[in-house]
Short mmCIF file of C-alpha atoms in Angstrom, two decimals:
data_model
loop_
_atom_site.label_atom_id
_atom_site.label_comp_id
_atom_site.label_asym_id
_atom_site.label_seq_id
_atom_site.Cartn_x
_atom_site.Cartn_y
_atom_site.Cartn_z
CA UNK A 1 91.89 79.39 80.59
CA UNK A 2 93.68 80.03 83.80
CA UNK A 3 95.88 83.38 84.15
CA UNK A 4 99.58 81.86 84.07
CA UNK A 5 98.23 80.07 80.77
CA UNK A 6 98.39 83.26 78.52
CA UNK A 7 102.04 84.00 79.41
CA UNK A 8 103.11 83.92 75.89
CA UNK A 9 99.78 85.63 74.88
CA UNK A 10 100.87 88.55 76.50
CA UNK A 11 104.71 88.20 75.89
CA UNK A 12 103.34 88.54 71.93
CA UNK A 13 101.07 91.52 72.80
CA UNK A 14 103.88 93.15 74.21
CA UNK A 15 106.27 92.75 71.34
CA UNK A 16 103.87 93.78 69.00
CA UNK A 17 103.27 97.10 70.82
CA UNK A 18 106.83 97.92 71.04
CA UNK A 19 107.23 96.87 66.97
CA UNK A 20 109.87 94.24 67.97
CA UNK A 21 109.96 91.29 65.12
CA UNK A 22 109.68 88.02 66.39
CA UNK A 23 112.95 86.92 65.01
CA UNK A 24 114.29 89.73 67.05
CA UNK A 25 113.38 88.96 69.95
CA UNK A 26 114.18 85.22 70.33
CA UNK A 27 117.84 86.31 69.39
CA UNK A 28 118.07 89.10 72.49
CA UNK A 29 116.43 85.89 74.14
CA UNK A 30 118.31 83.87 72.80
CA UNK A 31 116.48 80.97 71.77
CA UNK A 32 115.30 80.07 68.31
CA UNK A 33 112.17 81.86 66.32
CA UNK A 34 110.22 78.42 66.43
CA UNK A 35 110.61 78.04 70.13
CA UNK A 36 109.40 81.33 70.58
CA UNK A 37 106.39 80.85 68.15
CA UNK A 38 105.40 77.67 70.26
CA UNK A 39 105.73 80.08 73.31
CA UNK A 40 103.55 83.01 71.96
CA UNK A 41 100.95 80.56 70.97
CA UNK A 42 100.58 79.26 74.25
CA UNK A 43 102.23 75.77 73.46
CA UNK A 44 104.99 75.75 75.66
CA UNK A 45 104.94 76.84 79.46
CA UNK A 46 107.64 79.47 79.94
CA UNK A 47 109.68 80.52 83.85
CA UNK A 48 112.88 80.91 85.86
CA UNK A 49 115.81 82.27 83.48
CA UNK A 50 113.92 82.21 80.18
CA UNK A 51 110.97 84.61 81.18
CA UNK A 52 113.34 87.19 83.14
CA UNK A 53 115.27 87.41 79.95
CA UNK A 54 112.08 88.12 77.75
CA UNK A 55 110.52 90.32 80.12
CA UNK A 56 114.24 92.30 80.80
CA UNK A 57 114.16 92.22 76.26
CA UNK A 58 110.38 93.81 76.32
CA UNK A 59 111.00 96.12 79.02
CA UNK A 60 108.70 94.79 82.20
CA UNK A 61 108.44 93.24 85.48
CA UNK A 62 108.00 88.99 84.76
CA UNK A 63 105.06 89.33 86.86
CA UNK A 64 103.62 91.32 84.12
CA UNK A 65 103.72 88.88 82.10
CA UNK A 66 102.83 85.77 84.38
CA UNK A 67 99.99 87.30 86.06
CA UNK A 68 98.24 90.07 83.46
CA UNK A 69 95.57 92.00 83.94
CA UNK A 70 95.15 93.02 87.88
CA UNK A 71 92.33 91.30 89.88
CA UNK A 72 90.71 94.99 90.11
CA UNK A 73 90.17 94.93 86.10
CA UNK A 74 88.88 91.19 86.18
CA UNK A 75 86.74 92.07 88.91
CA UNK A 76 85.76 95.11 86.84
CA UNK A 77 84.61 93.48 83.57
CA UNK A 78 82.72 90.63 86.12
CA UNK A 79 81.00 93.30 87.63
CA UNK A 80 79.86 94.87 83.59
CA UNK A 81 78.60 91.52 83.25
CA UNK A 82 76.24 91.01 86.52
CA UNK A 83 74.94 94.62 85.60
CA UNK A 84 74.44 93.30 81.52
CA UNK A 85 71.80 90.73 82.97
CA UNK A 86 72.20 86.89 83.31
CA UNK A 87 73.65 84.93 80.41
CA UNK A 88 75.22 87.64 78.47
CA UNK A 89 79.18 86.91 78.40
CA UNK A 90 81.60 84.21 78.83
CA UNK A 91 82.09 84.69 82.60
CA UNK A 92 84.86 81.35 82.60
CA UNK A 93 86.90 83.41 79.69
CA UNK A 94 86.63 86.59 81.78
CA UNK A 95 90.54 86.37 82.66
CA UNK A 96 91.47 85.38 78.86
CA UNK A 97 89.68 88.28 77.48
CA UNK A 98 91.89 90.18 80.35
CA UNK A 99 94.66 88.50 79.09
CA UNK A 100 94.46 88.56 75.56
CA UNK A 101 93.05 91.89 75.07
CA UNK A 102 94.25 93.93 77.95
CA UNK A 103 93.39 97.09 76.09
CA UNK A 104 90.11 96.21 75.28
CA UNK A 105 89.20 95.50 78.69
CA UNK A 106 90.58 98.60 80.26
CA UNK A 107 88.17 100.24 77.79
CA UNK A 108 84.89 98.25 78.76
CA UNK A 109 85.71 98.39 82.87
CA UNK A 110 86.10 102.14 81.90
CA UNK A 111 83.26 102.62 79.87
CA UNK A 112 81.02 100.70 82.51
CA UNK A 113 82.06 102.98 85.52
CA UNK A 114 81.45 105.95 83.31
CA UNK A 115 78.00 104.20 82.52
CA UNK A 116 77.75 103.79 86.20
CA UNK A 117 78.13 107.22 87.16
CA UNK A 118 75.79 108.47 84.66
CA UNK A 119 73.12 105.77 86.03
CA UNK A 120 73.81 107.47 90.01
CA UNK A 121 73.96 110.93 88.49
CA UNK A 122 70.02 109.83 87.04
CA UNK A 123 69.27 108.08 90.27
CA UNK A 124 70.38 111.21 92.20
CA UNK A 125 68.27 113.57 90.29
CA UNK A 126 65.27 111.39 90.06
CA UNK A 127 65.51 111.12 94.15
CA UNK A 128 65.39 115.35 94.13
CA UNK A 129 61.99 115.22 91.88
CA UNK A 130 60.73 112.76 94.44
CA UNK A 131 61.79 113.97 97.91
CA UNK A 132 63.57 116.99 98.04
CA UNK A 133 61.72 119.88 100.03
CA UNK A 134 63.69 122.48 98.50
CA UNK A 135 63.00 121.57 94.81
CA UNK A 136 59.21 121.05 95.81
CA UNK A 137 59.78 124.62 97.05
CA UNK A 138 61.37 126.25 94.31
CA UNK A 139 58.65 124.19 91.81
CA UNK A 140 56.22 125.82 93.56
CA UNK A 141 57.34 129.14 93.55
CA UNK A 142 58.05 128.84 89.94
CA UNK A 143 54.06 127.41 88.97
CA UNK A 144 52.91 130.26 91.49
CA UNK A 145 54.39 133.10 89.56
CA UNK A 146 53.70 131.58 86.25
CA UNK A 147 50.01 131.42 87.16
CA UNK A 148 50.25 135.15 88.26
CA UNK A 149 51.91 136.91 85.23
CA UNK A 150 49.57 134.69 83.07
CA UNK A 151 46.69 135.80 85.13
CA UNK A 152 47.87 139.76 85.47
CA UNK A 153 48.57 139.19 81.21
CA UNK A 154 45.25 138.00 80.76
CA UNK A 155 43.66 140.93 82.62
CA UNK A 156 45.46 143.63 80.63
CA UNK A 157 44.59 141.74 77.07
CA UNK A 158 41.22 141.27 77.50
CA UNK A 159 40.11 144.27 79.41
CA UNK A 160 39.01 147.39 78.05
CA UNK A 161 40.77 150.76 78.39
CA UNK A 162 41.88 150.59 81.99
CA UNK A 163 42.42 153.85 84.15
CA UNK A 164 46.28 154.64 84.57
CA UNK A 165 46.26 154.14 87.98
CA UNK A 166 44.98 150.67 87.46
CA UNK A 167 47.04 149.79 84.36
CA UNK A 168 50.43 150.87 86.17
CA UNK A 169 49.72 148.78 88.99
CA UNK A 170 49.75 145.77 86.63
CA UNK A 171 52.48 146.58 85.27
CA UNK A 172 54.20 146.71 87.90
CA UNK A 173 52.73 143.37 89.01
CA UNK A 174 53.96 142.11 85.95
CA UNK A 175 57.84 143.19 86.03
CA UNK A 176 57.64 142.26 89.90
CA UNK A 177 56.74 138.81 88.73
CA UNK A 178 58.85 138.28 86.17
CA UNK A 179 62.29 139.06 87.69
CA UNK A 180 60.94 136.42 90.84
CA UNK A 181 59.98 133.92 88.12
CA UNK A 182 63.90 134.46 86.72
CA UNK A 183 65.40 134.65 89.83
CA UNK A 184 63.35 131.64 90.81
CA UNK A 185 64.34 129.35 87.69
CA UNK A 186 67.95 130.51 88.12
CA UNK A 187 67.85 129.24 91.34
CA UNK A 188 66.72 126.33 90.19
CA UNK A 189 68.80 125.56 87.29
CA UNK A 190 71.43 125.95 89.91
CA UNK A 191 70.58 123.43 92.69
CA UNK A 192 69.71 120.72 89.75
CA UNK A 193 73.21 121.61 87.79
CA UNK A 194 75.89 122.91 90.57
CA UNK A 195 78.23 123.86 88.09
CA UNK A 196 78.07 124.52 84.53
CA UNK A 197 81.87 124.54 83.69
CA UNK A 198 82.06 121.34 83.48
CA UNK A 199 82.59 119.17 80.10
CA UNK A 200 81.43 116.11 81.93
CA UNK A 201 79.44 115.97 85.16
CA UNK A 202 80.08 112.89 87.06
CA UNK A 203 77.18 113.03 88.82
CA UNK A 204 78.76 111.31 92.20
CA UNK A 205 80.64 113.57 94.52
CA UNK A 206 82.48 110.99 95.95
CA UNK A 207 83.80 109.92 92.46
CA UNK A 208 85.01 113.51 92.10
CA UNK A 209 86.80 113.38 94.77
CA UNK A 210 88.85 109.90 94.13
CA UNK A 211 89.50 111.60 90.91
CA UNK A 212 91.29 114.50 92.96
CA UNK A 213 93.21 112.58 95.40
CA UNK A 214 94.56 109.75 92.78
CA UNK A 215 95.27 112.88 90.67
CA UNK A 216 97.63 113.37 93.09
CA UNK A 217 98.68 110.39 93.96
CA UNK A 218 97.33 110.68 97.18
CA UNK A 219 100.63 112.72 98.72
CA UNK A 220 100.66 116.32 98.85
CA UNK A 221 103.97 117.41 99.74
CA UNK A 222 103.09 121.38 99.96
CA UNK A 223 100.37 120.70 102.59
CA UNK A 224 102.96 118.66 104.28
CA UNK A 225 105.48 121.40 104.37
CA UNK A 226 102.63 124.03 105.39
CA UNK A 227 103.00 125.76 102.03
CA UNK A 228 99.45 125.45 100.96
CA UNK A 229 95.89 125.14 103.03
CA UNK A 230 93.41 122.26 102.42
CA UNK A 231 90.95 125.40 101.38
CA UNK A 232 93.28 126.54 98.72
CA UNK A 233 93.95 122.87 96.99
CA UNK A 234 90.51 122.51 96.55
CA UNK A 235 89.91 125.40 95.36
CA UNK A 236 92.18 125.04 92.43
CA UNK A 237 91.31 121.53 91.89
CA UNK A 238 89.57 121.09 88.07
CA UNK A 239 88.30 117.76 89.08
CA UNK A 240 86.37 119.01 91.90
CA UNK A 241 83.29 120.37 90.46
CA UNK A 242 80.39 120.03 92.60
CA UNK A 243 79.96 121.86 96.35
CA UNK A 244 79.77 118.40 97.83
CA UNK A 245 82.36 116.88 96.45
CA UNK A 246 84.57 120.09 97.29
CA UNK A 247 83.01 119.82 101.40
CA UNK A 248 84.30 115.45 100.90
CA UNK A 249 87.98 116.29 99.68
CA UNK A 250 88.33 119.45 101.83
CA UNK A 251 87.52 117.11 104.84
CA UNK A 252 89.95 114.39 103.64
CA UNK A 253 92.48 117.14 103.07
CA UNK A 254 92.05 118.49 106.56
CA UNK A 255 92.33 114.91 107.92
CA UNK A 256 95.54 114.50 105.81
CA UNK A 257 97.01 117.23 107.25
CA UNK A 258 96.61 116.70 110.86
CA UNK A 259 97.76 113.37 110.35
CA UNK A 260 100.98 114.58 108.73
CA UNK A 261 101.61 117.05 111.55
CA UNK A 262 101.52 114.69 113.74
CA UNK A 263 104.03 112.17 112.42
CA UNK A 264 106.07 114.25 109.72
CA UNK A 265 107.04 112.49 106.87
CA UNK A 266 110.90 112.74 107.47
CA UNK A 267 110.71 111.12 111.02
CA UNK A 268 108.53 108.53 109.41
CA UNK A 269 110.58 107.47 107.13
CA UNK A 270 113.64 107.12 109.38
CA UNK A 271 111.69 105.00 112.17
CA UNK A 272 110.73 102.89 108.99
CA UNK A 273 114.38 102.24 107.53
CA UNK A 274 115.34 101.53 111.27
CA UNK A 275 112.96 99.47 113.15
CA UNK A 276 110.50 98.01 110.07
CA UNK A 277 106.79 98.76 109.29
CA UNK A 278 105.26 98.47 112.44
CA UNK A 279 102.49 100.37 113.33
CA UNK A 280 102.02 99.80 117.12
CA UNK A 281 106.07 100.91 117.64
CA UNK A 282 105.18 103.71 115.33
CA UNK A 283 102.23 104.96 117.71
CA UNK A 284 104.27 104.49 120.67
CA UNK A 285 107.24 106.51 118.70
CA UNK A 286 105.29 109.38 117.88
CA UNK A 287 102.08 109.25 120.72
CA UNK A 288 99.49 108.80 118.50
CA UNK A 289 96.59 106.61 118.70
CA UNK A 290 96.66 103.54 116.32
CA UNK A 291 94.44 104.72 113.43
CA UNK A 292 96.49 108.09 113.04
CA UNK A 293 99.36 105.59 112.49
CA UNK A 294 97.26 103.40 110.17
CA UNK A 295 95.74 106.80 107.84
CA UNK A 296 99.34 108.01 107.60
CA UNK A 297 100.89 104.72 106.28
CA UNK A 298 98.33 103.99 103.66
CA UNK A 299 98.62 107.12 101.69
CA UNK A 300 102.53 107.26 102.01
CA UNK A 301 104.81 107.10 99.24
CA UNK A 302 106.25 103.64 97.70
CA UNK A 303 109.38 104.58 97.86
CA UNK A 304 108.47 106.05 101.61
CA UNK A 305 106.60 102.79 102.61
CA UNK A 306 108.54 100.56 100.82
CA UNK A 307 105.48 98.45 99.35
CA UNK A 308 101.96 99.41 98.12
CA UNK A 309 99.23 99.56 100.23
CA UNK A 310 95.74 100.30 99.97
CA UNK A 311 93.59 101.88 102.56
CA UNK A 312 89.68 102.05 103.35
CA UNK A 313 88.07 104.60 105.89
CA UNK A 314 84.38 103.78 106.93
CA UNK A 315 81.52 105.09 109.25
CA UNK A 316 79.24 103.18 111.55
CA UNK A 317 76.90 102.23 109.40
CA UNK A 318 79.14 100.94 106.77
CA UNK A 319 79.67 103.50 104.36
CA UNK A 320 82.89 103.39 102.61
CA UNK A 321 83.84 107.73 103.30
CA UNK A 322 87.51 107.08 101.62
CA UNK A 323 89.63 104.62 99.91
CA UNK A 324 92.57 104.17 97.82
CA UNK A 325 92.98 101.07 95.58
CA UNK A 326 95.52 98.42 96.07
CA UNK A 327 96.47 96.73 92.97
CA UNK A 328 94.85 92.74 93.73
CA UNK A 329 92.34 94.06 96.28
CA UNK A 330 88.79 94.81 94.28
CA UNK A 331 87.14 97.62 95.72
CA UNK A 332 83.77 97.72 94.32
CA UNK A 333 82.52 101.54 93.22
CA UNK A 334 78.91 101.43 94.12
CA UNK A 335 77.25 99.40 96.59
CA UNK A 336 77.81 97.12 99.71
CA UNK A 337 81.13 95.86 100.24
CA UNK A 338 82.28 92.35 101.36
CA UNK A 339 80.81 92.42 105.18
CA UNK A 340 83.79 89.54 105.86
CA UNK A 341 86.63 92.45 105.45
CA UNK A 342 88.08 93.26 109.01
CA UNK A 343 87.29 96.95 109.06
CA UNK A 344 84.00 95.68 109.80
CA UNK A 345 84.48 93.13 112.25
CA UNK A 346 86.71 96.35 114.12
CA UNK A 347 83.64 98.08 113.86
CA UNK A 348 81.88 95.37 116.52
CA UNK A 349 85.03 95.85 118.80
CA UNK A 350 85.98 99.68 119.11
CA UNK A 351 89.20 100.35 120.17
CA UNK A 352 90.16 96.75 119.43
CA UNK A 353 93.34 96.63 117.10
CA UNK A 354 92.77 93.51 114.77
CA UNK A 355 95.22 92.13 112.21
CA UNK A 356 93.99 89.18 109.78
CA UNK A 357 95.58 87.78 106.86
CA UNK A 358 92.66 87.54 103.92
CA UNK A 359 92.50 86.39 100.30
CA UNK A 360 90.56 87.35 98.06
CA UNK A 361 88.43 84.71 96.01
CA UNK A 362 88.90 83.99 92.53
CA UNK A 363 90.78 81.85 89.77
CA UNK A 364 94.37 84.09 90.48
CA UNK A 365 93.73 84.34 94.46
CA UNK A 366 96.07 86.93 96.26
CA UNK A 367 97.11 87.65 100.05
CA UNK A 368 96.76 90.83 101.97
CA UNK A 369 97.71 91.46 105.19
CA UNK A 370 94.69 94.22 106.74
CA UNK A 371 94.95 96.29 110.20
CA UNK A 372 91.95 97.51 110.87
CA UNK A 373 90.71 99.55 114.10
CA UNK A 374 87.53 101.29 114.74
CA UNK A 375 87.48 104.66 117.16
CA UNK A 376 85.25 107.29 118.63
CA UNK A 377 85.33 109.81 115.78
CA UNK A 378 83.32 112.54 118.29
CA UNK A 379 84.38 113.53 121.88
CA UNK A 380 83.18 111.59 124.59
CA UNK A 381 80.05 113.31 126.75
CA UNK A 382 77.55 111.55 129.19
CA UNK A 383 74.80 113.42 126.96
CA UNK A 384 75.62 111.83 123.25
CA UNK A 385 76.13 108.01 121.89
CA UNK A 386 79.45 107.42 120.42
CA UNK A 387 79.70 108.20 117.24
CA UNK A 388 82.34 105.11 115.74
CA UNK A 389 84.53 105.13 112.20
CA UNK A 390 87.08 102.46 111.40
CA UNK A 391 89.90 102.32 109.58
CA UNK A 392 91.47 99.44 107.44
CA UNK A 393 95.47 99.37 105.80
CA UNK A 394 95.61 96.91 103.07
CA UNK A 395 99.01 95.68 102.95
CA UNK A 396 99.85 92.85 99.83
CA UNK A 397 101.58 89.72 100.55
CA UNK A 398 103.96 87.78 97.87
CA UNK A 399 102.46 84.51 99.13
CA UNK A 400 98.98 83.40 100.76
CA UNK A 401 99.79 82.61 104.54
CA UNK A 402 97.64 78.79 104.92
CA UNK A 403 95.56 80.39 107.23
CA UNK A 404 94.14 83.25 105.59
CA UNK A 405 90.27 84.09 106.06
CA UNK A 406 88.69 84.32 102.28
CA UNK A 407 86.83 87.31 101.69
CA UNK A 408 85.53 88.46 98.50
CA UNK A 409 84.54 92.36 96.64
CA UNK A 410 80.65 92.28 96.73
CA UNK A 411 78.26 89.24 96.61
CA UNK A 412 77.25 89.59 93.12
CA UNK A 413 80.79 88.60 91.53
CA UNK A 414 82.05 86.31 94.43
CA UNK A 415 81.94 82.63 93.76
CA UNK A 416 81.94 81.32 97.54
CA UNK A 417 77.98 80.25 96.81
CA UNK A 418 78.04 78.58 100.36
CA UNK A 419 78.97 81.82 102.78
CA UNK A 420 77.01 82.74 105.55
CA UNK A 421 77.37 86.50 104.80
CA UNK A 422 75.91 86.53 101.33
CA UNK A 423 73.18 88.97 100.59
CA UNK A 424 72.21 88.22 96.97
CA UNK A 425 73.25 85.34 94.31
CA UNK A 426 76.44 85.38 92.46
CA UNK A 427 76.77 85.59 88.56
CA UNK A 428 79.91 83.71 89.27
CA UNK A 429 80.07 79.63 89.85
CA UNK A 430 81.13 78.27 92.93
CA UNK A 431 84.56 76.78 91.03
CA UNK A 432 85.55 79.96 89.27
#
């Protein structure tokens, strides 16, 4: 059942949340209880006038009711069903579910990224058994000085009477031992578990620090103003539990905050309200290069900006090193992205600014306008390669521009079974 279908499906959701009779409503609507029935049920297509007055009555934006559940929490749920196995759910019903049962959804996507996490956490600590030199180490030096107070035990049980000399000496072996076979484990316990004040590990560094910055909405005002260090937000940040996930938002932060003293929020706002959101007059305005520009408008405020916007960061190899979500854009948690975004097509052009208008595939297909730029993230020297990252700003569009390059999240939930960039087969069929 396509999206705008399950209008009045949601309309009735609504009203039932807020307690608001059905009779009651149709009057603030006014229209009759019957119409409305017809409309709740799906029987009767509902716009212009009509739905502004239901949605203005129930307290929401129309689109809320026309469009539903975000692409991000469809594309969540198809991405529970690729990892459930082949055959397992009603893939063509994925945006009724959505629709129908917004509440229920949120609570599988959730549950499946927690799932997730605890599946990398595993996968992370099965990858230290195998291949870390320092656990191998500290295994060894554990089984070592096992061996030797068992050994050293074993002497003073089933010997006879032993001189003193003798007999102190292994007792001294044995308390020597001992506190390195504690001192040892402790060690250990430590470099499996970094930190045991937390109720819930996630497991995934990089998931504790999305947690921090969307905590936070991604602004920090008192590092803007200078009244707090990058050092000193992390440090009081709950959701940052592990070391490495401390050293990932601490860089962000410091990135942040050379970016903000560079074009201060104040100025940026003004040369907004006057000449528009346009980056390469905003570069030329302050004397910054283009992704400075590009890093500073994506984690803006709305009401700064004057839209949303999403933004990914990435390194030369790929790897995704920060992003912040865009409602309509699916950002997929673990694993490769779409290689047909433009942050990687910057990557094969460094310095190159590029601005393409994409769309997303799926039943409810959206527009986004992305600048993307890739840079030198090292200083230049004769003796060292170039070292590149890119940068993409994910800007939403109210309508899809005819010429729009289709992209998709990952290949495992996007239905374009014909593209030359796939990787792997999609759970998803070519007309969904």
């Amino acid at each position: 059942m396509a999206r705008d279908t399950l209008t009045g499906s949601r309309i009735r959701e609504r009203r039932l949340m807020l307690g608001i009779r059905q009779a009651e409503l149709a009057r603030k609507a006014g229209i009759s209880a019957s119409y409305l029935n017809l409309i709740e049920h799906n029987r009767r297509r509902i716009g212009g006038k009509l739905l502004v007055d239901l949605a203005q009555v129930l307290g929401v934006e129309p689109s809320m009711l026309t469009e539903g559940a975000e692409a991000a929490l469809i594309a969540a749920l198809r991405e529970a069903a690729a990892d459930a196995g082949p055959k397992v759910a009603e893939l063509d019903r994925t945006d009724e579910f959505a629709g129908r049962f917004p509440g229920w959804a949120e609570v599988l996507a959730s549950n499946h990224q927690r799932i997730s996490r605890l599946e990398r956490t595993v996968e992370t600590l099965s990858d230290r058994l195998t291949h870390d030199p320092h656990l191998a180490a500290s295994l060894h030096e554990v089984l070592s000085t096992a061996a030797a107070i068992r050994s050293t035990a074993s002497i003073l049980a089933e010997t006879g009477e032993l001189e003193p000399e003798w007999r102190d000496r292994f007792h001294n072996n044995l308390n020597e031992d001992s506190r390195r076979l504690a001192e040892s484990s402790r060690a250990l316990v430590n470099f499996l578990d970094e930190s045991d004040s937390s109720a819930e590990r996630r497991g995934v560094p990089q998931e504790e620090a999305e947690e921090f910055f969307l905590s936070h909405s991604y602004h920090f005002p008192d590092l803007e103003q200078g009244q707090s260090s990058p050092k000193e937000l992390v440090v009081a940040a709950p959701e940052l539990v592990s070391d490495s996930a401390r050293m990932i938002a601490r860089g962000a932060l410091e990135q942040y905050q050379s970016d903000a003293q560079q074009m201060p929020l104040k100025e940026v706002a003004q040369s907004i309200q006057s000449q528009g959101l346009d980056p390469s007059a905003l570069a030329l305005r302050f004397n910054v290069a283009l992704p400075v520009v590009l890093r500073r408008l994506g984690v803006l405020p709305v009401d700064v900006l004057g839209q949303d916007a999403g933004l990914v960061v990435c390194d030369a190899s790929g790897s995704i090193l920060f992003r912040k979500p865009v409602a309509g854009f699916a950002l997929p948690r673990f694993g490769a992205s779409c290689p047909l975004w433009p942050i990687y097509t910057a990557l094969q052009r460094p310095d190159v600014p590029l601005r393409r208008n994409v769309v997303q595939q799926g039943r409810s297909a959206l527009g986004f306008e992305c600048l993307a730029v890739a840079w030198n993230h090292g200083p230049s020297s004769f003796e060292r390669d170039p070292l590149y990252h890119a940068v993409m700003l994910i800007l939403p569009q109210s309508d899809v521009p005819a010429q729009a390059h289709p992209v998709g999240s990952s290949c495992r939930i996007c239905p374009r079974q014909t593209c030359e960039a796939r990787r792997e087969p999609s759970i998803l069929k070519e007309e969904f």
